[in-house]
Tab-separated table of C-alpha atoms in Angstrom:
chain	number	residue	atom	x	y	z
H	1	MET	CA	6.376	25.414	-21.656
H	2	THR	CA	3.073	26.681	-21.166
H	3	THR	CA	-0.518	24.759	-21.884
H	4	ASP	CA	-3.009	27.288	-22.353
H	5	ILE	CA	-6.871	26.040	-22.278
H	6	PRO	CA	-9.269	27.987	-24.170
H	7	GLY	CA	-12.186	29.010	-21.222
H	8	GLU	CA	-11.035	27.241	-18.949
H	9	SER	CA	-9.095	29.518	-16.200
H	10	LEU	CA	-6.425	28.346	-13.168
H	11	ASP	CA	-9.498	28.888	-10.535
H	12	GLU	CA	-7.354	29.682	-6.501
H	13	LEU	CA	-9.668	27.890	-4.163
H	14	PRO	CA	-9.311	30.331	-0.386
H	15	PRO	CA	-6.877	28.311	1.457
H	16	THR	CA	-8.535	29.429	4.356
H	17	GLN	CA	-11.857	27.336	3.544
H	18	TRP	CA	-10.430	24.011	2.091
H	19	ALA	CA	-9.687	22.221	6.336
H	20	GLY	CA	-13.699	22.510	6.311
H	21	HIS	CA	-14.845	21.360	3.021
H	22	PRO	CA	-17.418	18.429	3.483
H	23	ASN	CA	-15.621	16.451	0.867
H	24	THR	CA	-11.853	15.549	1.056
H	25	LEU	CA	-10.031	12.589	0.528
H	26	ALA	CA	-9.722	12.706	3.907
H	27	GLY	CA	-13.315	11.937	4.093
H	28	VAL	CA	-12.856	8.467	1.738
H	29	MET	CA	-12.128	5.754	3.885
H	30	GLY	CA	-15.477	6.273	6.478
H	31	TRP	CA	-17.345	6.106	3.702
H	32	ALA	CA	-15.616	3.240	2.826
H	33	ALA	CA	-16.531	1.866	6.459
H	34	GLY	CA	-20.001	3.185	6.227
H	35	VAL	CA	-20.423	0.977	2.540
H	36	LEU	CA	-18.592	-2.004	4.760
H	37	GLY	CA	-21.284	-1.906	6.804
H	38	VAL	CA	-18.284	-0.743	9.862
H	39	GLY	CA	-19.405	2.533	10.211
H	40	PRO	CA	-21.466	5.343	9.826
H	41	GLN	CA	-21.412	6.514	6.617
H	42	PRO	CA	-20.947	10.568	7.323
H	43	VAL	CA	-20.852	12.383	3.841
H	44	ALA	CA	-24.194	13.129	2.252
H	45	SER	CA	-23.042	14.138	-0.497
H	46	MET	CA	-21.091	10.347	-1.772
H	47	PRO	CA	-23.119	7.359	-1.911
H	48	GLN	CA	-25.160	5.698	0.265
H	49	VAL	CA	-25.337	2.304	-0.913
H	50	ALA	CA	-24.455	-0.735	1.003
H	51	ALA	CA	-21.534	-3.864	-0.102
H	52	ALA	CA	-19.283	-6.540	1.127
H	53	ASP	CA	-16.471	-5.510	-1.045
H	54	VAL	CA	-15.044	-2.012	-1.428
H	55	VAL	CA	-12.704	-1.227	-4.145
H	56	LEU	CA	-10.450	1.737	-4.596
H	57	LEU	CA	-8.237	2.281	-7.418
H	58	LEU	CA	-5.638	5.574	-6.890
H	59	VAL	CA	-4.960	6.686	-9.690
H	60	ASP	CA	-2.588	9.213	-9.148
H	61	GLY	CA	-2.433	12.183	-10.885
H	62	LEU	CA	-5.954	12.231	-11.677
H	63	GLY	CA	-7.305	15.713	-11.478
H	64	ASP	CA	-11.205	16.294	-11.644
H	65	ARG	CA	-10.662	19.415	-13.928
H	66	LEU	CA	-8.552	17.459	-16.147
H	67	LEU	CA	-11.596	14.699	-16.454
H	68	HIS	CA	-13.661	17.012	-17.349
H	69	ARG	CA	-11.406	18.711	-19.912
H	70	HIS	CA	-11.159	14.964	-21.562
H	71	ALA	CA	-14.496	13.642	-21.359
H	72	ASP	CA	-14.352	11.942	-24.794
H	73	VAL	CA	-11.176	10.452	-23.947
H	74	ALA	CA	-12.802	9.031	-20.820
H	75	PRO	CA	-16.111	8.297	-21.788
H	76	THR	CA	-16.102	5.145	-18.905
H	77	LEU	CA	-14.950	7.676	-16.044
H	78	SER	CA	-16.852	10.452	-17.035
H	79	ALA	CA	-19.757	8.491	-16.837
H	80	LEU	CA	-19.741	7.039	-13.199
H	81	HIS	CA	-18.415	10.648	-11.428
H	82	ALA	CA	-20.199	10.519	-7.965
H	83	THR	CA	-19.023	13.532	-6.732
H	84	THR	CA	-15.775	16.678	-6.222
H	85	LEU	CA	-13.587	15.781	-3.673
H	86	ARG	CA	-10.515	18.226	-2.479
H	87	ALA	CA	-6.783	16.324	-1.561
H	88	GLY	CA	-6.154	18.588	0.391
H	89	PHE	CA	-3.031	20.742	1.404
H	90	PRO	CA	-0.771	20.501	0.143
H	91	ALA	CA	-1.784	18.675	-3.073
H	92	THR	CA	0.864	15.935	-3.081
H	93	THR	CA	1.022	12.107	-3.544
H	94	ALA	CA	2.668	11.223	-0.090
H	95	THR	CA	0.612	13.628	1.725
H	96	SER	CA	-2.849	12.828	-0.014
H	97	ILE	CA	-2.398	9.484	0.140
H	98	THR	CA	-1.796	9.580	3.865
H	99	SER	CA	-4.577	11.787	4.391
H	100	LEU	CA	-6.617	9.572	2.152
H	101	THR	CA	-5.522	5.879	4.532
H	102	THR	CA	-5.743	8.096	7.756
H	103	GLY	CA	-8.955	9.981	7.063
H	104	THR	CA	-6.556	13.281	8.744
H	105	ALA	CA	-5.172	15.844	7.294
H	106	CYS	CA	-1.413	16.043	7.762
H	107	GLY	CA	-1.496	18.828	10.361
H	108	LEU	CA	-2.043	14.909	11.924
H	109	HIS	CA	-0.686	12.884	10.597
H	110	GLY	CA	2.402	14.350	9.957
H	111	ILE	CA	3.513	13.674	6.172
H	112	ILE	CA	3.848	17.652	5.584
H	113	GLY	CA	4.187	17.853	1.962
H	114	TYR	CA	6.976	16.218	-0.708
H	115	ALA	CA	9.821	17.458	1.258
H	116	PHE	CA	10.006	18.978	4.814
H	117	ARG	CA	12.444	18.917	7.566
H	118	PRO	CA	11.243	17.072	10.436
H	119	ASP	CA	10.469	17.454	14.434
H	120	ASP	CA	13.392	16.177	16.543
H	121	HIS	CA	10.953	13.801	18.393
H	122	CYS	CA	11.155	11.877	15.368
H	123	ARG	CA	14.518	12.059	15.207
H	124	THR	CA	16.919	8.728	16.550
H	125	THR	CA	20.767	10.464	15.140
H	126	GLY	CA	22.398	12.934	13.822
H	127	PRO	CA	21.483	16.776	12.820
H	128	ARG	CA	18.075	17.567	11.683
H	129	ARG	CA	18.073	16.900	7.705
H	130	MET	CA	15.401	17.290	5.264
H	131	LEU	CA	13.201	14.011	4.300
H	132	ASN	CA	11.628	13.648	0.765
H	133	ALA	CA	8.441	11.278	2.442
H	134	LEU	CA	7.719	9.925	-1.013
H	135	ARG	CA	11.246	8.561	-1.490
H	136	TRP	CA	11.911	8.775	2.436
H	137	THR	CA	15.358	9.057	1.601
H	138	MET	CA	17.592	12.230	2.814
H	139	ASP	CA	18.572	15.511	1.575
H	140	ALA	CA	17.612	14.412	-1.791
H	141	ALA	CA	15.434	11.747	-3.849
H	142	ASP	CA	17.677	10.234	-4.743
H	143	GLY	CA	19.989	10.940	-0.983
H	144	PRO	CA	20.765	8.120	1.778
H	145	SER	CA	18.022	6.084	3.312
H	146	ALA	CA	16.119	7.872	5.692
H	147	MET	CA	15.162	5.150	7.161
H	148	ALA	CA	17.709	4.169	10.387
H	149	THR	CA	17.573	8.486	11.144
H	150	TYR	CA	13.987	9.091	10.697
H	151	PRO	CA	11.810	5.802	11.457
H	152	PRO	CA	8.924	5.891	9.835
H	153	ASP	CA	7.044	4.980	12.984
H	154	LEU	CA	8.272	8.110	15.626
H	155	VAL	CA	7.892	10.421	11.928
H	156	ALA	CA	3.627	9.381	11.989
H	157	PRO	CA	2.723	7.201	14.183
H	158	LEU	CA	-1.424	8.082	13.681
H	159	ALA	CA	-2.608	4.159	12.592
H	160	GLY	CA	-6.070	5.518	11.141
H	161	ALA	CA	-9.237	4.655	9.155
H	162	LEU	CA	-7.152	2.328	7.677
H	163	ALA	CA	-6.181	0.561	10.145
H	164	GLY	CA	-10.064	0.630	12.114
H	165	LEU	CA	-10.945	-1.435	8.848
H	166	ALA	CA	-8.848	-4.173	9.163
H	167	GLU	CA	-9.694	-3.857	13.508
H	168	HIS	CA	-13.497	-4.698	12.943
H	169	GLY	CA	-12.379	-7.960	10.613
H	170	VAL	CA	-12.626	-6.293	7.023
H	171	SER	CA	-10.211	-8.494	4.635
H	172	ILE	CA	-7.656	-5.887	3.338
H	173	SER	CA	-5.104	-6.729	0.002
H	174	TYR	CA	-3.084	-4.093	-1.287
H	175	VAL	CA	-2.193	-3.760	-4.869
H	176	MET	CA	0.364	-2.075	-5.611
H	177	PRO	CA	4.126	-2.158	-7.223
H	178	GLY	CA	6.221	-4.203	-5.404
H	179	GLU	CA	8.971	-2.207	-4.805
H	180	PHE	CA	6.224	0.009	-2.530
H	181	ARG	CA	6.158	-2.631	-0.228
H	182	GLY	CA	8.086	-1.971	3.188
H	183	THR	CA	9.439	0.983	2.179
H	184	GLY	CA	8.541	4.150	4.193
H	185	LEU	CA	6.123	5.862	2.640
H	186	THR	CA	4.034	2.656	2.647
H	187	GLN	CA	4.797	1.884	6.700
H	188	VAL	CA	3.344	4.960	7.481
H	189	ALA	CA	0.242	4.982	5.380
H	190	PHE	CA	-0.617	1.619	5.449
H	191	ARG	CA	-0.463	0.452	8.625
H	192	ALA	CA	-2.867	-2.312	7.976
H	193	THR	CA	-1.840	-5.860	8.448
H	194	GLY	CA	-3.346	-6.865	4.361
H	195	ARG	CA	-1.947	-9.422	1.493
H	196	HIS	CA	0.258	-7.874	-0.762
H	197	LEU	CA	-0.318	-8.388	-4.769
H	198	ALA	CA	2.817	-7.147	-6.986
H	199	ALA	CA	1.021	-4.466	-10.012
H	200	ASN	CA	2.724	-1.918	-11.597
H	201	THR	CA	0.406	-1.839	-15.170
H	202	PRO	CA	-3.170	-1.889	-15.752
H	203	ASP	CA	-3.642	-5.777	-17.245
H	204	LEU	CA	-1.505	-6.646	-13.794
H	205	VAL	CA	-3.423	-3.984	-12.180
H	206	ARG	CA	-6.788	-5.947	-13.136
H	207	GLU	CA	-5.232	-9.749	-12.499
H	208	GLY	CA	-4.388	-8.599	-9.278
H	209	VAL	CA	-7.898	-7.396	-8.344
H	210	GLY	CA	-9.986	-10.098	-9.149
H	211	THR	CA	-7.246	-12.270	-7.211
H	212	ALA	CA	-7.657	-10.174	-4.051
H	213	LEU	CA	-11.606	-10.307	-4.546
H	214	ALA	CA	-11.410	-14.217	-5.408
H	215	GLN	CA	-9.284	-14.963	-2.213
H	216	ARG	CA	-10.764	-12.445	0.446
H	217	SER	CA	-12.248	-16.306	2.065
H	218	GLY	CA	-15.966	-14.659	2.711
H	219	ARG	CA	-14.905	-11.726	4.858
H	220	ARG	CA	-15.472	-8.429	3.949
H	221	GLY	CA	-13.195	-7.183	1.512
H	222	PHE	CA	-11.034	-4.071	1.474
H	223	VAL	CA	-9.191	-3.476	-1.578
H	224	TYR	CA	-6.912	-0.863	-2.722
H	225	ALA	CA	-5.052	-0.578	-5.725
H	226	TYR	CA	-3.079	2.024	-7.115
H	227	LEU	CA	-1.398	3.088	-10.270
H	228	SER	CA	1.286	5.859	-11.298
H	229	ASP	CA	0.728	5.682	-14.835
H	230	LEU	CA	-0.940	9.540	-16.048
H	231	ASP	CA	0.886	11.372	-12.874
H	232	ALA	CA	4.295	9.972	-15.088
H	233	ALA	CA	3.117	11.108	-18.271
H	234	GLY	CA	1.498	14.372	-17.002
H	235	HIS	CA	4.740	15.440	-15.553
H	236	ARG	CA	7.086	14.318	-18.155
H	237	TYR	CA	5.164	15.407	-21.351
H	238	GLY	CA	2.428	17.881	-19.623
H	239	PRO	CA	-1.482	17.112	-18.521
H	240	GLY	CA	-3.557	16.759	-21.813
H	241	SER	CA	-0.533	15.870	-24.212
H	242	PRO	CA	-0.689	13.451	-26.788
H	243	GLU	CA	1.730	11.356	-24.031
H	244	TRP	CA	-1.032	12.310	-21.604
H	245	LEU	CA	-4.468	11.334	-23.152
H	246	ARG	CA	-3.217	7.971	-24.491
H	247	THR	CA	-2.213	6.655	-20.768
H	248	LEU	CA	-5.866	7.953	-19.998
H	249	ARG	CA	-7.637	5.531	-22.464
H	250	ALA	CA	-5.939	2.792	-20.718
H	251	VAL	CA	-6.846	4.334	-17.498
H	252	ASP	CA	-10.506	4.689	-18.793
H	253	ALA	CA	-10.107	1.288	-20.463
H	254	LEU	CA	-8.759	-0.213	-16.789
H	255	VAL	CA	-11.520	1.004	-15.181
H	256	ALA	CA	-14.582	-0.561	-17.768
H	257	ASP	CA	-12.554	-3.976	-17.500
H	258	LEU	CA	-13.119	-3.338	-13.566
H	259	ALA	CA	-16.401	-2.451	-13.551
H	260	ALA	CA	-17.405	-4.722	-15.932
H	261	ASP	CA	-15.384	-7.626	-13.356
H	262	LEU	CA	-16.902	-7.186	-10.032
H	263	PRO	CA	-18.819	-9.254	-8.323
H	264	ALA	CA	-22.536	-8.489	-7.635
H	265	ASP	CA	-22.370	-7.101	-3.776
H	266	ALA	CA	-18.921	-5.488	-4.858
H	267	VAL	CA	-18.415	-1.556	-5.453
H	268	LEU	CA	-15.400	0.091	-6.953
H	269	ALA	CA	-14.631	3.196	-6.343
H	270	VAL	CA	-11.880	5.616	-8.092
H	271	THR	CA	-9.953	8.696	-7.340
H	272	GLY	CA	-7.029	11.298	-7.562
H	273	ASP	CA	-4.228	12.314	-4.921
H	274	HIS	CA	-3.736	15.454	-7.378
H	275	GLY	CA	-4.676	16.901	-10.338
H	276	MET	CA	-2.330	18.718	-12.235
H	277	LEU	CA	-1.321	21.520	-13.978
H	278	ALA	CA	1.426	22.615	-16.973
H	279	ALA	CA	4.713	24.671	-16.018
H	280	GLY	CA	4.680	28.650	-16.947
H	281	ARG	CA	7.211	30.728	-15.680
H	282	ARG	CA	10.041	28.776	-13.831
H	283	VAL	CA	11.801	30.646	-10.849
H	284	ASP	CA	15.028	28.677	-10.101
H	285	LEU	CA	16.062	29.269	-6.780
H	286	ASP	CA	19.574	28.139	-7.102
H	287	ALA	CA	20.742	30.536	-9.839
H	288	ASP	CA	20.258	33.584	-7.846
H	289	PRO	CA	22.176	34.120	-4.346
H	290	LEU	CA	18.941	36.638	-2.712
H	291	TRP	CA	16.792	33.446	-2.519
H	292	THR	CA	19.011	31.621	-0.582
H	293	ALA	CA	20.432	34.481	2.018
H	294	GLY	CA	19.006	33.904	5.498
H	295	VAL	CA	17.650	30.517	4.555
H	296	GLU	CA	19.544	27.089	5.596
H	297	MET	CA	17.273	24.641	4.086
H	298	ILE	CA	14.723	24.962	1.223
H	299	ALA	CA	12.372	22.000	0.895
H	300	GLY	CA	9.250	21.363	-0.344
H	301	GLU	CA	8.252	21.166	-3.925
H	302	PRO	CA	8.505	23.639	-6.880
H	303	ARG	CA	4.868	24.301	-6.613
H	304	VAL	CA	4.907	24.306	-2.332
H	305	ARG	CA	8.227	25.520	-0.801
H	306	HIS	CA	9.152	25.486	2.267
H	307	LEU	CA	12.114	28.007	3.967
H	308	TYR	CA	13.837	27.090	7.391
H	309	VAL	CA	15.414	29.740	7.389
H	310	ALA	CA	18.440	31.253	10.731
H	311	ASP	CA	17.973	32.323	13.814
H	312	GLY	CA	16.616	36.037	13.121
H	313	ALA	CA	16.090	36.157	9.420
H	314	ARG	CA	12.365	35.276	9.005
H	315	ASP	CA	11.323	38.807	8.507
H	316	ASP	CA	13.944	39.502	5.967
H	317	VAL	CA	13.536	36.302	4.115
H	318	LEU	CA	10.022	37.445	3.953
H	319	ALA	CA	10.622	40.257	2.238
H	320	THR	CA	12.363	39.109	0.262
H	321	TRP	CA	10.618	36.283	-1.418
H	322	THR	CA	7.379	38.352	-1.279
H	323	ALA	CA	8.727	41.552	-2.921
H	324	GLU	CA	10.371	40.017	-5.615
H	325	LEU	CA	7.941	37.044	-6.144
H	326	GLY	CA	5.037	40.093	-6.416
H	327	ALA	CA	1.436	38.962	-7.846
H	328	GLU	CA	3.178	34.841	-8.850
H	329	ALA	CA	3.439	33.259	-5.023
H	330	ARG	CA	1.701	33.358	-1.586
H	331	VAL	CA	4.509	33.638	0.560
H	332	VAL	CA	3.358	33.478	4.885
H	333	THR	CA	4.972	32.724	7.834
H	334	ARG	CA	4.619	29.465	9.719
H	335	GLU	CA	2.161	30.851	12.045
H	336	GLN	CA	-0.371	32.588	9.536
H	337	ALA	CA	0.046	29.392	7.512
H	338	VAL	CA	-1.235	27.672	10.798
H	339	ASP	CA	-4.030	30.120	11.215
H	340	GLU	CA	-5.375	29.944	8.416
H	341	ALA	CA	-5.583	26.153	8.625
H	342	TRP	CA	-3.463	25.010	5.804
H	343	PHE	CA	-2.450	21.583	7.071
H	344	GLY	CA	-5.821	21.519	8.396
H	345	ILE	CA	-8.242	22.504	11.021
H	346	ALA	CA	-6.303	20.761	14.090
H	347	VAL	CA	-2.163	20.982	13.652
H	348	ASP	CA	0.059	19.051	16.603
H	349	PRO	CA	2.179	21.500	18.092
H	350	ASP	CA	4.974	19.049	17.127
H	351	ILE	CA	4.002	18.369	13.386
H	352	ALA	CA	3.605	22.643	13.528
H	353	GLN	CA	7.521	22.797	14.067
H	354	ARG	CA	7.913	20.784	10.290
H	355	ILE	CA	6.278	23.731	8.219
H	356	GLY	CA	8.788	26.235	7.194
H	357	ASP	CA	9.682	29.471	9.144
H	358	VAL	CA	8.487	31.137	5.847
H	359	VAL	CA	6.096	29.001	3.174
H	360	ALA	CA	5.905	30.074	-0.529
H	361	VAL	CA	3.384	28.631	-2.131
H	362	ALA	CA	3.527	29.338	-6.370
H	363	ARG	CA	0.109	31.224	-8.014
H	364	ASP	CA	-0.824	30.816	-11.763
H	365	ARG	CA	1.681	28.386	-13.587
H	366	THR	CA	4.206	30.039	-12.028
H	367	VAL	CA	7.204	26.948	-10.574
H	368	LEU	CA	9.984	27.369	-8.188
H	369	VAL	CA	12.621	24.975	-8.747
H	370	ARG	CA	16.312	24.257	-7.705
H	371	GLY	CA	18.324	23.751	-10.971
H	372	ASP	CA	21.537	22.283	-9.155
H	373	VAL	CA	19.519	20.517	-6.460
H	374	GLU	CA	16.675	19.296	-7.525
H	375	PRO	CA	17.508	18.971	-12.173
H	376	LEU	CA	14.949	16.179	-12.428
H	377	GLU	CA	11.532	17.820	-10.442
H	378	ALA	CA	12.912	21.619	-12.571
H	379	ARG	CA	13.064	19.369	-16.072
H	380	MET	CA	9.219	18.132	-15.465
H	381	ILE	CA	6.394	19.945	-17.654
H	382	GLY	CA	3.390	19.108	-15.395
H	383	HIS	CA	3.893	19.541	-11.788
H	384	HIS	CA	1.270	19.976	-8.600
H	385	GLY	CA	1.118	20.613	-4.813
H	386	ALA	CA	-0.834	24.387	-4.443
H	387	TRP	CA	-3.717	25.785	-4.274
H	388	THR	CA	-5.787	25.704	-8.087
H	389	ALA	CA	-8.783	23.866	-8.664
H	390	ASP	CA	-6.225	22.254	-11.242
H	391	GLU	CA	-3.738	21.113	-8.801
H	392	GLN	CA	-6.538	20.842	-5.556
H	393	LEU	CA	-10.105	18.934	-7.309
H	394	VAL	CA	-9.860	15.032	-8.079
H	395	PRO	CA	-12.908	12.961	-8.844
H	396	LEU	CA	-14.305	10.135	-6.702
H	397	LEU	CA	-16.005	7.597	-9.389
H	398	VAL	CA	-18.408	4.798	-8.297
H	399	ALA	CA	-19.624	1.441	-10.262
H	400	HIS	CA	-21.861	-1.182	-8.460
H	401	GLY	CA	-21.145	-4.421	-9.456
């Protein structure tokens, strides 16, 4: 399915420029520290405010381009728009949330995508296997647990910016689905000890945020809240679909309620981890053996693929994928991706080994699916991860108590 938006093109943002972009998700925690008075506010284009509490709501899949197109459905979100951020590469949940909470790009924090092959330094036993960082499973989203083979504190040891708030005495609360507590990704991204309030619906998120603000015991407070509904609707029905629009209306109502409930000395910030687009051409990598010739493992997700190749096969794999995909994907070596700062200006040498020997990034609306190995992902309508503005740009919305 392809969704054509009259008057809107799928602009591709230059990968060589993103790492130096002043407004990224990795800068939000530094801004929050400045708002709370425990650090400078380093990004001048973000609102320069002071508060005793910061509530940060992460709406999974809330893209800036999508919000602009559907402003009439989300008047509160549109009215609170403060600036536009770049999610960073790849524009996917596991990477973006870790970039947000650590304050760094993935070349340093280590979660380089939805799924990848970790380096030897963080494996405790057995051969190297693919890690699904979102589920913390091996080989596939529904594979066996990776907790023992790839302990979270070895895969991503960087504590980062959120832990820095706690070190300055800020009270931390988490309002997120109860099943997230203790998962591998949660251990990686949320290193600060805090109170967990289970919430998986807009009503429960509102209730949890209210409880967290009421029980901070006079200390400065930071509340992280998360809602997945918009992302789920986009994957299943497509961004801009009637089902997605109904979900956006519910998100808008939630934000309106949160803003109305804010104490006088609090700030509400809302952002997304990535945008989304509807798939066009689907290239099934399991349908023709040419895609796996010389390839030991295909990781990543439909918009960004990491190819781990057999010894001596890299040039052939690079040539085959480049020729077959043509203008529908950007296909480069690991070295080129690092040189062009795709994964951040600085890349730890060990983390660099997690990047595929060859990286293929889909262009326009093309998706690189695996119909046999990843049937759920292959059936999705909405996708994200690559370099288009629809995927990369997310809003920062700010409300004051």
